[in-house]
XYZ file of C-alpha atoms in Angstrom:
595
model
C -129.556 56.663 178.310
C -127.608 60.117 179.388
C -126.537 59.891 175.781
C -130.041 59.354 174.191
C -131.619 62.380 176.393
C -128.775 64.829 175.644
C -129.393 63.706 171.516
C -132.694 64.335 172.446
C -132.188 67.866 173.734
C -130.244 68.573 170.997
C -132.182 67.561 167.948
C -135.475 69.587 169.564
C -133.093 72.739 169.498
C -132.261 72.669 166.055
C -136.712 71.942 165.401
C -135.653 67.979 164.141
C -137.643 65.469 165.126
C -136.288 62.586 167.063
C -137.240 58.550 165.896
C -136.435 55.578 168.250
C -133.887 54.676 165.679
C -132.388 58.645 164.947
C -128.577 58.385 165.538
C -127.645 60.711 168.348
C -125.039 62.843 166.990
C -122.476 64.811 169.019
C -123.437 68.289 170.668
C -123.706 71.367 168.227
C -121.842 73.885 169.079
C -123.537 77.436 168.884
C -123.037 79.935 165.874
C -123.173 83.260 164.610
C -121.476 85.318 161.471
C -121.065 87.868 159.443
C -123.096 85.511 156.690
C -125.932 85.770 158.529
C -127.149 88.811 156.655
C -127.207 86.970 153.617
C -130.502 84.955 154.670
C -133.714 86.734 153.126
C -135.807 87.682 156.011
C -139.130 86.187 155.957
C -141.790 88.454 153.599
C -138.906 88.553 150.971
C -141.214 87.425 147.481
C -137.674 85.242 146.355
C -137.233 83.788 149.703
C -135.819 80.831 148.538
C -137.240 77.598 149.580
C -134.523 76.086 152.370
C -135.013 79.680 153.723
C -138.254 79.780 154.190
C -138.114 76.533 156.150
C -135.340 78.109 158.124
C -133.494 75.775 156.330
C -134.702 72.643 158.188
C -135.476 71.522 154.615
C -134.301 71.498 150.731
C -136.195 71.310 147.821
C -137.005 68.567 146.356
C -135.916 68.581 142.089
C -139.197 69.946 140.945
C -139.484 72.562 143.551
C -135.989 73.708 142.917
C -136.796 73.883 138.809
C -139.625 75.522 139.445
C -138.249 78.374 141.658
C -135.130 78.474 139.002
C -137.424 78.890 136.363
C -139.360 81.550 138.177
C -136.238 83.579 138.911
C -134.876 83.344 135.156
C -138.069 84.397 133.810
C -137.368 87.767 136.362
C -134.410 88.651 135.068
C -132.299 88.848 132.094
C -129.000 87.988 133.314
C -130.325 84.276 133.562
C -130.754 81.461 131.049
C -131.400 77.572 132.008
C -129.509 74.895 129.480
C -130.509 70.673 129.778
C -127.111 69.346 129.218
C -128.276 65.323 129.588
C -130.444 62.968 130.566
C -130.236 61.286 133.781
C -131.234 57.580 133.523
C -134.417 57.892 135.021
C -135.288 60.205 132.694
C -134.685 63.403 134.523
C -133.334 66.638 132.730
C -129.496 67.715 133.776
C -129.885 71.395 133.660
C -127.146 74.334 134.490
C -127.827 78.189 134.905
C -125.758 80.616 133.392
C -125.743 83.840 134.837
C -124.037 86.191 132.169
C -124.029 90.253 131.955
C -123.219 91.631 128.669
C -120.784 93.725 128.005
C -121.480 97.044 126.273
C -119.241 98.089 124.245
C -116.701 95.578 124.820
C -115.670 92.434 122.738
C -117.758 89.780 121.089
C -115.917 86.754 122.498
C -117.293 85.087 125.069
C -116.198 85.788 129.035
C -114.537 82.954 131.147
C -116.741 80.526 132.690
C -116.513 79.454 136.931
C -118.251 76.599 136.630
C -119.938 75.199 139.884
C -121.782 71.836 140.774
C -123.532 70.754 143.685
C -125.039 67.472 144.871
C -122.576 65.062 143.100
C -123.336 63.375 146.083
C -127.141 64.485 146.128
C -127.292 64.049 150.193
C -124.628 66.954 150.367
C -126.793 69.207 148.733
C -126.007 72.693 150.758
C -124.004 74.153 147.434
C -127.893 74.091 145.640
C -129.398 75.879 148.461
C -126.628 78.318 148.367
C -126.315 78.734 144.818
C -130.114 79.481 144.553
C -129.709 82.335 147.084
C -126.382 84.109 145.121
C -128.142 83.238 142.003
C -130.758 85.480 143.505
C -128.775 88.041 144.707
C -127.067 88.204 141.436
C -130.107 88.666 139.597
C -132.367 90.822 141.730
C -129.685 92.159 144.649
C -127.077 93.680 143.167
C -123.988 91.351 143.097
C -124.310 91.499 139.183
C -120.774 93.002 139.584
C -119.609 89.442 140.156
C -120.301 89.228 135.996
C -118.036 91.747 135.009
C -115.631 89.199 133.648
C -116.556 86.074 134.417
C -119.838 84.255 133.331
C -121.412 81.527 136.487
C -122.952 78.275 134.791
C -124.058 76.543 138.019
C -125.664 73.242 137.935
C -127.769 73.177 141.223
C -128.487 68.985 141.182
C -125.997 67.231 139.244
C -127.005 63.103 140.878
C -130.658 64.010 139.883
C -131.777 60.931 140.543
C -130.322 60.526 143.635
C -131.610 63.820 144.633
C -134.860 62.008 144.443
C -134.319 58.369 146.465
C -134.837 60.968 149.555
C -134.938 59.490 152.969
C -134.167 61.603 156.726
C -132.206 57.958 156.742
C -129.724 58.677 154.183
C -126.822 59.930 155.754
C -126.718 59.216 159.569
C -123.613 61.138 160.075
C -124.959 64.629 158.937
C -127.156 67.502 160.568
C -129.765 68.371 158.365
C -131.331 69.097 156.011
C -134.688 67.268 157.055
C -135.110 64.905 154.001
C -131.295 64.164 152.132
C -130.891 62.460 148.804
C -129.181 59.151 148.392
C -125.309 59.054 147.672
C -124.959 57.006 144.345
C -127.402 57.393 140.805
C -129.587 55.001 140.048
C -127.226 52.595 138.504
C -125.643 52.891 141.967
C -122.537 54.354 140.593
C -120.699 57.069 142.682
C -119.979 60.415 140.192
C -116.742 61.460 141.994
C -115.147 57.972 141.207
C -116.355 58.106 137.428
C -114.775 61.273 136.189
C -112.311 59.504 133.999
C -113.705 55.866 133.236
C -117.172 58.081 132.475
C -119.829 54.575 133.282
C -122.372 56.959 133.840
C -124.326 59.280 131.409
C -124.406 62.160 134.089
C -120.607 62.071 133.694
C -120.628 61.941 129.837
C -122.674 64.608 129.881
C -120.750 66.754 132.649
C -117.989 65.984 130.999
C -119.246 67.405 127.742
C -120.362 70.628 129.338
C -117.121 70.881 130.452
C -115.417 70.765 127.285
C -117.697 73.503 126.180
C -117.414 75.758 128.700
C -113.911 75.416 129.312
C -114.094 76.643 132.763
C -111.100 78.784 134.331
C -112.336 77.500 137.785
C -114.128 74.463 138.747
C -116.080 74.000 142.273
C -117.437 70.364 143.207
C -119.365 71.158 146.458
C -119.433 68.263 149.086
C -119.950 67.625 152.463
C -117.603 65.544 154.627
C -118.175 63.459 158.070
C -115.665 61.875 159.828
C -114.198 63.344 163.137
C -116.026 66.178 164.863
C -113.857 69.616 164.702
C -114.297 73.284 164.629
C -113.672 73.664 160.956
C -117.052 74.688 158.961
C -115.795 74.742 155.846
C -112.739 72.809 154.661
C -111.575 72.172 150.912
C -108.654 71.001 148.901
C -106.750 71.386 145.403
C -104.017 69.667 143.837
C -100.773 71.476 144.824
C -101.586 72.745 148.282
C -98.950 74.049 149.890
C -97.283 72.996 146.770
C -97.662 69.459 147.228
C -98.445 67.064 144.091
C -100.219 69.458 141.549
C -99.516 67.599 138.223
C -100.524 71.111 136.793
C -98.220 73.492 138.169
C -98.732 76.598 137.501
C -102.474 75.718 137.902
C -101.598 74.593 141.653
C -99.719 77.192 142.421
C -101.684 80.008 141.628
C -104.581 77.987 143.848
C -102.218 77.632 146.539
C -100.720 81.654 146.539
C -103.797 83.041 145.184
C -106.581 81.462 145.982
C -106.337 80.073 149.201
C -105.638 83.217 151.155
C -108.449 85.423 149.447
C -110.644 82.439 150.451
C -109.427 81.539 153.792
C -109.663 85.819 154.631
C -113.060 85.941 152.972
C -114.829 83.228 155.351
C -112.925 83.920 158.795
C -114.451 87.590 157.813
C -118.207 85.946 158.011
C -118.012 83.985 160.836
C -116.640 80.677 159.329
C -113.199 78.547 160.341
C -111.475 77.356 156.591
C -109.147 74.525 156.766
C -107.559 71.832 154.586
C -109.670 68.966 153.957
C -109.873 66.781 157.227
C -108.862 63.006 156.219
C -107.988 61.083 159.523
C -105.765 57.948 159.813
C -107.452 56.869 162.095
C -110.883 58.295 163.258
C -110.927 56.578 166.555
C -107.105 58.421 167.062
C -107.092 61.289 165.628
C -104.056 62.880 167.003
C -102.123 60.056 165.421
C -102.341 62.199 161.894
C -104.022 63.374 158.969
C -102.666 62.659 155.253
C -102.848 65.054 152.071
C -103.180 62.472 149.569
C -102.577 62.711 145.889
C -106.423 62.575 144.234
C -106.518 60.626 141.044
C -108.363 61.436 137.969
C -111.813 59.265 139.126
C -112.256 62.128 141.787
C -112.808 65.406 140.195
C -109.513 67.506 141.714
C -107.427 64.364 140.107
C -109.685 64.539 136.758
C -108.931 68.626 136.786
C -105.569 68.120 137.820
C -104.327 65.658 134.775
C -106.923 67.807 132.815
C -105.761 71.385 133.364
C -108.382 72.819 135.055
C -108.377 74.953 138.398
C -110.429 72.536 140.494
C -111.487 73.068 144.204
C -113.148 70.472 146.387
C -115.318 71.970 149.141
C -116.353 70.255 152.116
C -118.063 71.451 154.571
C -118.266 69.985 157.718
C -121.772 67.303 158.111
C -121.911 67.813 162.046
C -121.987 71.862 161.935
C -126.229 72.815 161.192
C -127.005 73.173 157.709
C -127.780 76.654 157.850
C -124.004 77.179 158.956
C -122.616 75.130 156.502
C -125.294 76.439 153.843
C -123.683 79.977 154.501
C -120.374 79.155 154.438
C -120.870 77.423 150.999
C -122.291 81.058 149.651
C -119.610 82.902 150.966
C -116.784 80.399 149.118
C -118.773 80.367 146.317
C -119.063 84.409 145.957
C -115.357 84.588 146.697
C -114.501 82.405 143.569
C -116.468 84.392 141.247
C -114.767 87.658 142.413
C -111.345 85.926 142.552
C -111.988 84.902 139.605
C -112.961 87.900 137.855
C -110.301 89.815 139.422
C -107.490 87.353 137.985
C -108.589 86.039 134.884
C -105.969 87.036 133.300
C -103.596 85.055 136.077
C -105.642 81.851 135.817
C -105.696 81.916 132.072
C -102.027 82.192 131.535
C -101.905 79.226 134.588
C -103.942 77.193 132.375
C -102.007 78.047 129.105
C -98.518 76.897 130.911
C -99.916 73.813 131.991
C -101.278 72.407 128.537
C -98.207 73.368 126.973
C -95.757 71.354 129.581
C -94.903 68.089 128.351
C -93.824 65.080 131.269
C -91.978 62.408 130.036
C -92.996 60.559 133.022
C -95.903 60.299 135.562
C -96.584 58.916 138.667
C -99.271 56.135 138.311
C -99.276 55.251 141.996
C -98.151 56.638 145.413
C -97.877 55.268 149.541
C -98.042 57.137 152.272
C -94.799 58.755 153.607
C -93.178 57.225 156.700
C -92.994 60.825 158.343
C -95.148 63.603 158.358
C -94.397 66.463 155.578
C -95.225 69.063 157.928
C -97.884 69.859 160.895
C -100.569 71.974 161.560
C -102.747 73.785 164.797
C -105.649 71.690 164.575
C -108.919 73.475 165.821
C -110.518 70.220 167.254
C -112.881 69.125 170.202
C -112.192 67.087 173.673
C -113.241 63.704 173.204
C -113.791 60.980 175.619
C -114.239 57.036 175.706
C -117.468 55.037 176.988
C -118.249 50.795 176.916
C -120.313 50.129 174.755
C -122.779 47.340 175.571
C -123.350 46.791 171.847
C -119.729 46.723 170.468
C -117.792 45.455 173.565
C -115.131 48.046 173.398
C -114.198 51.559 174.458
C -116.120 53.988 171.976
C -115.077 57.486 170.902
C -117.457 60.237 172.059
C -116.933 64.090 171.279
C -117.221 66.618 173.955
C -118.146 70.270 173.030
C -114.964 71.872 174.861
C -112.627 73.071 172.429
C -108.839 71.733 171.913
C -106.147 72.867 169.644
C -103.079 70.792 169.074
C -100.070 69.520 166.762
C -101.555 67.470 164.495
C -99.094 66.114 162.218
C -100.142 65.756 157.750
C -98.253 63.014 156.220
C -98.157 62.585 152.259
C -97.582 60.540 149.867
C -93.991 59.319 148.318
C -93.902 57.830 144.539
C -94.263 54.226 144.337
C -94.950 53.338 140.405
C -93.540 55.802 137.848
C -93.392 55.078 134.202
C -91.914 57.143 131.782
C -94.535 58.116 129.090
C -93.755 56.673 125.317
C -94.322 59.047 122.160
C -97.979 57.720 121.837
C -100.250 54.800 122.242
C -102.094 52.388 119.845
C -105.900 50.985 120.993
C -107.041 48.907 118.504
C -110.259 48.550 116.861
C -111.256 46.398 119.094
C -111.613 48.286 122.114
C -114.142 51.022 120.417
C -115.435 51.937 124.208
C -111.857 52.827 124.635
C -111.512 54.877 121.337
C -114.974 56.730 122.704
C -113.893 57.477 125.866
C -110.827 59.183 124.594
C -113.051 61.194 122.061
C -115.365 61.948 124.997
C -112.616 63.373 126.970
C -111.354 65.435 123.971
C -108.289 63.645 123.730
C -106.380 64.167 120.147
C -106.404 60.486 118.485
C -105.476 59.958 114.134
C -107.472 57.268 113.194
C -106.011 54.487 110.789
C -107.638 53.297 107.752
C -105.798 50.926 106.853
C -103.637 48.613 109.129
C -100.561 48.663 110.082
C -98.263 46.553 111.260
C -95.390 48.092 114.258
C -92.861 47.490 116.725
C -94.380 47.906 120.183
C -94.075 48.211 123.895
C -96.535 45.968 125.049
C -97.348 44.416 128.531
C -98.501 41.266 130.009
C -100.313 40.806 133.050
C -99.159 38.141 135.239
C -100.321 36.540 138.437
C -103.798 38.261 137.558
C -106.185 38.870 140.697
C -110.129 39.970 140.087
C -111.214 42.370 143.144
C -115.023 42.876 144.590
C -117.243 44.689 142.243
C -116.565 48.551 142.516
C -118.279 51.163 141.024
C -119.822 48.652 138.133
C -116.595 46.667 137.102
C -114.437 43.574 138.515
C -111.322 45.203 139.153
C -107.906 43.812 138.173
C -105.096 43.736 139.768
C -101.737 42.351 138.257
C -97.885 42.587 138.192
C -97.118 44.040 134.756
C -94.557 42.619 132.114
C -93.056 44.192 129.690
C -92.441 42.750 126.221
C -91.320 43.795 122.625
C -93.641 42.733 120.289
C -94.632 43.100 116.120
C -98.076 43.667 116.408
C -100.593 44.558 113.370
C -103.187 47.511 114.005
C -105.995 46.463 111.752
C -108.179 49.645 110.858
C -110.406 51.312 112.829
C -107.451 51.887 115.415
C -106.060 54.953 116.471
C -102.682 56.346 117.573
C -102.923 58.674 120.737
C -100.002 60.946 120.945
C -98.282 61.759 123.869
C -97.422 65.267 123.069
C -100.923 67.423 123.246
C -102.577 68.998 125.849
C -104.547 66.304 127.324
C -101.505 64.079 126.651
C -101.240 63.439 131.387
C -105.187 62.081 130.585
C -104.389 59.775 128.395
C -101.367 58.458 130.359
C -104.191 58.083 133.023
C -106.444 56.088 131.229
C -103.983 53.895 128.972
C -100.995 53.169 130.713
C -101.027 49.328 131.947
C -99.935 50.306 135.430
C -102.495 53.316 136.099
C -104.552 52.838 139.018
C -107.515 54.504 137.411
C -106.933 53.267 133.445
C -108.086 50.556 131.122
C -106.589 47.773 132.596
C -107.356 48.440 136.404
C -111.014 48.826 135.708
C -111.015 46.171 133.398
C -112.183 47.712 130.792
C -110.628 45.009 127.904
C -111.457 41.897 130.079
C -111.336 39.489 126.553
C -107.450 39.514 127.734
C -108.533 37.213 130.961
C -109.856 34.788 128.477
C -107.572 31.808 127.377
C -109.564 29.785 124.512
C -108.173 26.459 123.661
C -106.576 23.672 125.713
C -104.785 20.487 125.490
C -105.827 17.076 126.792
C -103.763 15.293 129.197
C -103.152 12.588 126.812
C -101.366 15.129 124.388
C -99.491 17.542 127.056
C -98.407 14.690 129.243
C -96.447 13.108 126.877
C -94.952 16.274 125.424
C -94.496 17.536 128.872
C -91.931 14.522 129.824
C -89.978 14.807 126.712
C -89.277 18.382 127.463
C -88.341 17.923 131.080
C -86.196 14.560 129.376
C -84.837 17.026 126.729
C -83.969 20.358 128.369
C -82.180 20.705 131.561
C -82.513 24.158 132.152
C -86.191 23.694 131.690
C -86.244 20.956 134.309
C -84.249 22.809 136.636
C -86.906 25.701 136.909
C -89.627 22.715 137.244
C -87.979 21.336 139.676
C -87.202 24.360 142.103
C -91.123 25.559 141.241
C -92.130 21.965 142.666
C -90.006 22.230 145.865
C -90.908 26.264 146.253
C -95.040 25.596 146.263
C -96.412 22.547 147.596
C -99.637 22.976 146.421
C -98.418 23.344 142.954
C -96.945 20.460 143.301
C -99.447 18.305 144.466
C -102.016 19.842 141.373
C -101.282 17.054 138.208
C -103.347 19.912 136.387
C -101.254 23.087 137.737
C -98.402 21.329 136.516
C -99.369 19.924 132.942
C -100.615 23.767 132.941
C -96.871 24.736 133.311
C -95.127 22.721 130.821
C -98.317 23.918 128.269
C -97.742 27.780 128.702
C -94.066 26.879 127.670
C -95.388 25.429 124.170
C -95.919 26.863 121.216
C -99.799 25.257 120.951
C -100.424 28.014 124.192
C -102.488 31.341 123.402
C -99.324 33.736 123.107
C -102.146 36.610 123.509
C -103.614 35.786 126.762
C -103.394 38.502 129.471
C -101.479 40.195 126.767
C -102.659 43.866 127.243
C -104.023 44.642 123.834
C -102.879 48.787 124.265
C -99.180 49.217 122.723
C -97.011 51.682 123.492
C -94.834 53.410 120.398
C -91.247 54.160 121.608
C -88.446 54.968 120.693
């Protein structure tokens, strides 16, 4: 009951409303910044809508067009672009916020590229955006554009955006009325970014390629513990950890992430690495840095070549906090950005020219800690529970700062990458996806028949439907094989700039490629069979006629009882071992050309 009343207290100071079901979330902790100034005061004509409702609320997607479109009709700097279709029908739409140079070059300036509400119940980087878009246009922060252009697309799950419910994320302060998590085909965007499902990702991933952005920001909010970090982020080579791109994580790392971190403690807000917990009920035992993979859009930048930041900012701070905090990271980019543009580009350059001959295709966590941190946290506490029957975490507002140790991640798979890969005809969704990622590919038009690398997947395993596929899971076999390409196929290279991508997407043993999301599932599929009255027979002339043979059969029967005790399992055995058996099931039908 104490907890209920003090939930109660709470949620009436920050003008919510409290339901017999609201979750009672842990005590806010009181705030003030520099930022603060950035909030239009009340009589301001381009208030913006989540200020105006002292950002208790967000718009919902027609009120945010509308105001857009009001605010680009003010001002030149401004344009609006529909990028896609949503499939509910809704426009994907970006703003670009560009000021002309006069008297310089024609070409076109380099593009920070921002998105918010991936996760359309995280939706602070809109709210944020439509205030510096504001203050760009109207306020005079046009100085931002000196060498950089913004393209900022304020709803990217659109649809989501729209399934809005107080209900949808219990873990989060505010706003009022959040959109749901997943799109309408109830597929989550920052696991998509390289198998591209959904036609929001096509489509982002299309204005991607055309913008070609020197700097990336996917805007987020994160739950999990309770801490005194506001805003917290991540990139692929922090402290020099794991950046595939190199020079790309480094100058995040050295360049970035002090300008940033100096730019927020200056208005009011506490930066920190992303906060990822092993164990949320412990959370002294450790926090990891993992290595993203290309489904999350850090891993798709990293493999891609494009400065990517993931901001998170923290769902238990109010959303005018975290709103502000968002703004000021967002502001900081652009200027960053414009200041070193010259830095970032020649980042980028070194990046797509470096050529791996291997990659890492899957990693475990380290056994030690890779280095530690003072951790800005909050006194916590244990209750019974009644309900759960257990001891139950419960944060206290009384500030703690401790030793909290990071651990990281240690190689487990590496492969070393062959001079190029062959997807047949058959696998045209393959051959798209590679075109949609930009991906150099030379077409055949005739076929042509090669010696290649190919694997088999044995002892298969399907997994529980995630993200719209059956995942597979499978120890992989290498074999040498002739194989004929018929035409329509294409030969990937390994040496181009998107060469780490492709690796990605068509190695056999990639966590995140073809074969792990099942995307060629005709190779699960064995056709014809043999009746017991043909393979028994032939099946006891073998074991009669080969010793060798019947010594394997023999320590297979004594090894697995239940094998043994299947007549089917083992006529099964003694078929895959003749030449009648389908010599192309759970072959993977992607070669590899080496050398």
């Amino acid at each position: 009951m104490r907890i209920l009343i003090l939930a109660a207290a709470l949620l009436a100071s920050t003008a919510t409303a409290q339901t017999p079901l609201e979750a009672p979330l842990p005590p806010v902790r009181p705030w003030h910044g520099a930022s603060e100034k950035l909030v239009a005061k009340p009589a301001d004509p381009w208030i913006t809508p989540a200020e105006a409702s002292g950002f208790v609320t967000t718009p919902d997607y027609a009120a945010t067009r509308a105001w857009i479109d009001k605010l680009v009709a003010a001002s030149p700097l401004l344009s609006i672009e529909t990028f896609g279709k949503s499939p509910q029908g809704r426009d994907l739409y970006a703003v670009r916020a560009h000021k002309p140079v006069v008297g310089g070059p024609a070409t076109p300036k380099p593009v920070v590229l921002v998105q918010a509400g991936i996760h359309s119940g995280e939706i602070e980087g809109k709210d944020a955006g439509l205030m510096l878009l504001r203050d760009i246009a109207l306020r005079g922060k046009d100085r931002l554009l000196d060498k950089v252009d913004l393209v900022f697309v304020p709803i990217y799950n659109v649809d989501g955006h729209e399934r809005s419910s107080p209900f949808n994320r219990p873990n989060q302060r505010g706003p009022k009325d959040m959109g749901w998590r997943t799109t309408a085909q109830n597929l989550n965007l920052n696991r998509d970014y390289l198998k591209a499902d959904a036609p929001e990702t096509q489509a982002m991933i299309g204005l991607i390629r055309r913008v070609d952005p020197i700097l990336y920001l996917d805007l987020h909010v994160t739950d999990g513990i309770d801490h005194r970090y506001d805003v917290t982020y991540a990139f692929s080579g922090w402290r020099g950890y794991y950046a595939r791109s190199a020079a790309i994580g480094r100058f995040l790392d050295t360049r970035l992430r002090p300008a940033m971190d100096a730019a927020l403690k200056r208005n009011g807000h506490i930066p920190g690495y992303y906060v990822s917990t092993l164990d949320n009920r412990e959370p002294e035992k450790g926090m990891t840095q993992d290595v993203d993979t290309p489904r999350f859009s850090t891993g798709y930048g990293d493999v891609a070549h494009i400065p990517t930041v993931l901001v998170e900012t923290h769902s238990l701070k109010p959303y005018r906090q975290r709103v502000l905090g968002t703004y000021v990271f967002v502001e900081e980019s652009l200027r960053l950005a414009g200041e070193r543009v010259g830095e970032l580009r020649a980042a980028i350059d070194a990046d797509r020219a470096a050529r791996p001959t291997t990659v890492t295709t899957s990693w475990k966590q380290t056994p030690e800690p890779i280095y530690s941190v003072d951790f800005l946290g909050l006194a916590h506490d244990t209750y019974r529970s009644p309900a759960s029957g257990r001891d139950e975490l419960r944060w206290l507002p009384k500030p703690v700062t401790f030793k909290m140790p990071v651990y990281g991640s240690n190689p487990d798979k590496t492969v070393t990458l062959p001079r190029a890969w062959w997807v047949p005809a058959t696998l045209p969704h393959v051959i798209d996806l590679l075109k949609l990622h930009g991906v150099t590919i030379e077409p055949i038009a005739a076929p042509r028949t090669l010696d290649l690398d190919m694997a088999r997947a044995t002892d298969p395993k399907l997994g529980r439907a995630n993200e719209g596929h059956i995942p597979l899971e499978a120890t992989i076999v290498h074999e040498r094989r002739r194989e004929t390409m018929p035409a329509g196929s294409v030969r990937v290279p390994a040496d181009q700039p998107l060469g780490l991508l492709a690796a990605f997407l068509l190695e056999p043993e990639s966590e995140d490629g073809v074969l792990a999301w099942n995307l060629a599932p005709g190779m699960l599929q064995r056709t014809e069979y043999i009746e017991g009255y043909a393979i028994a027979p032939l099946a006891d002339r073998m074991l009669a006629n080969d010793p060798k043979l019947k010594a394997e059969f023999d320590a297979k029967v004594a090894a697995d009882p239940a094998f043994a005790a299947d007549p089917t399992a083992r006529l099964q055995w003694f078929y895959a071992r003749t030449p009648y058996y389908d010599e192309r099931f759970l072959l993977y039908p992607i070669g590899r050309e080496v050398n």
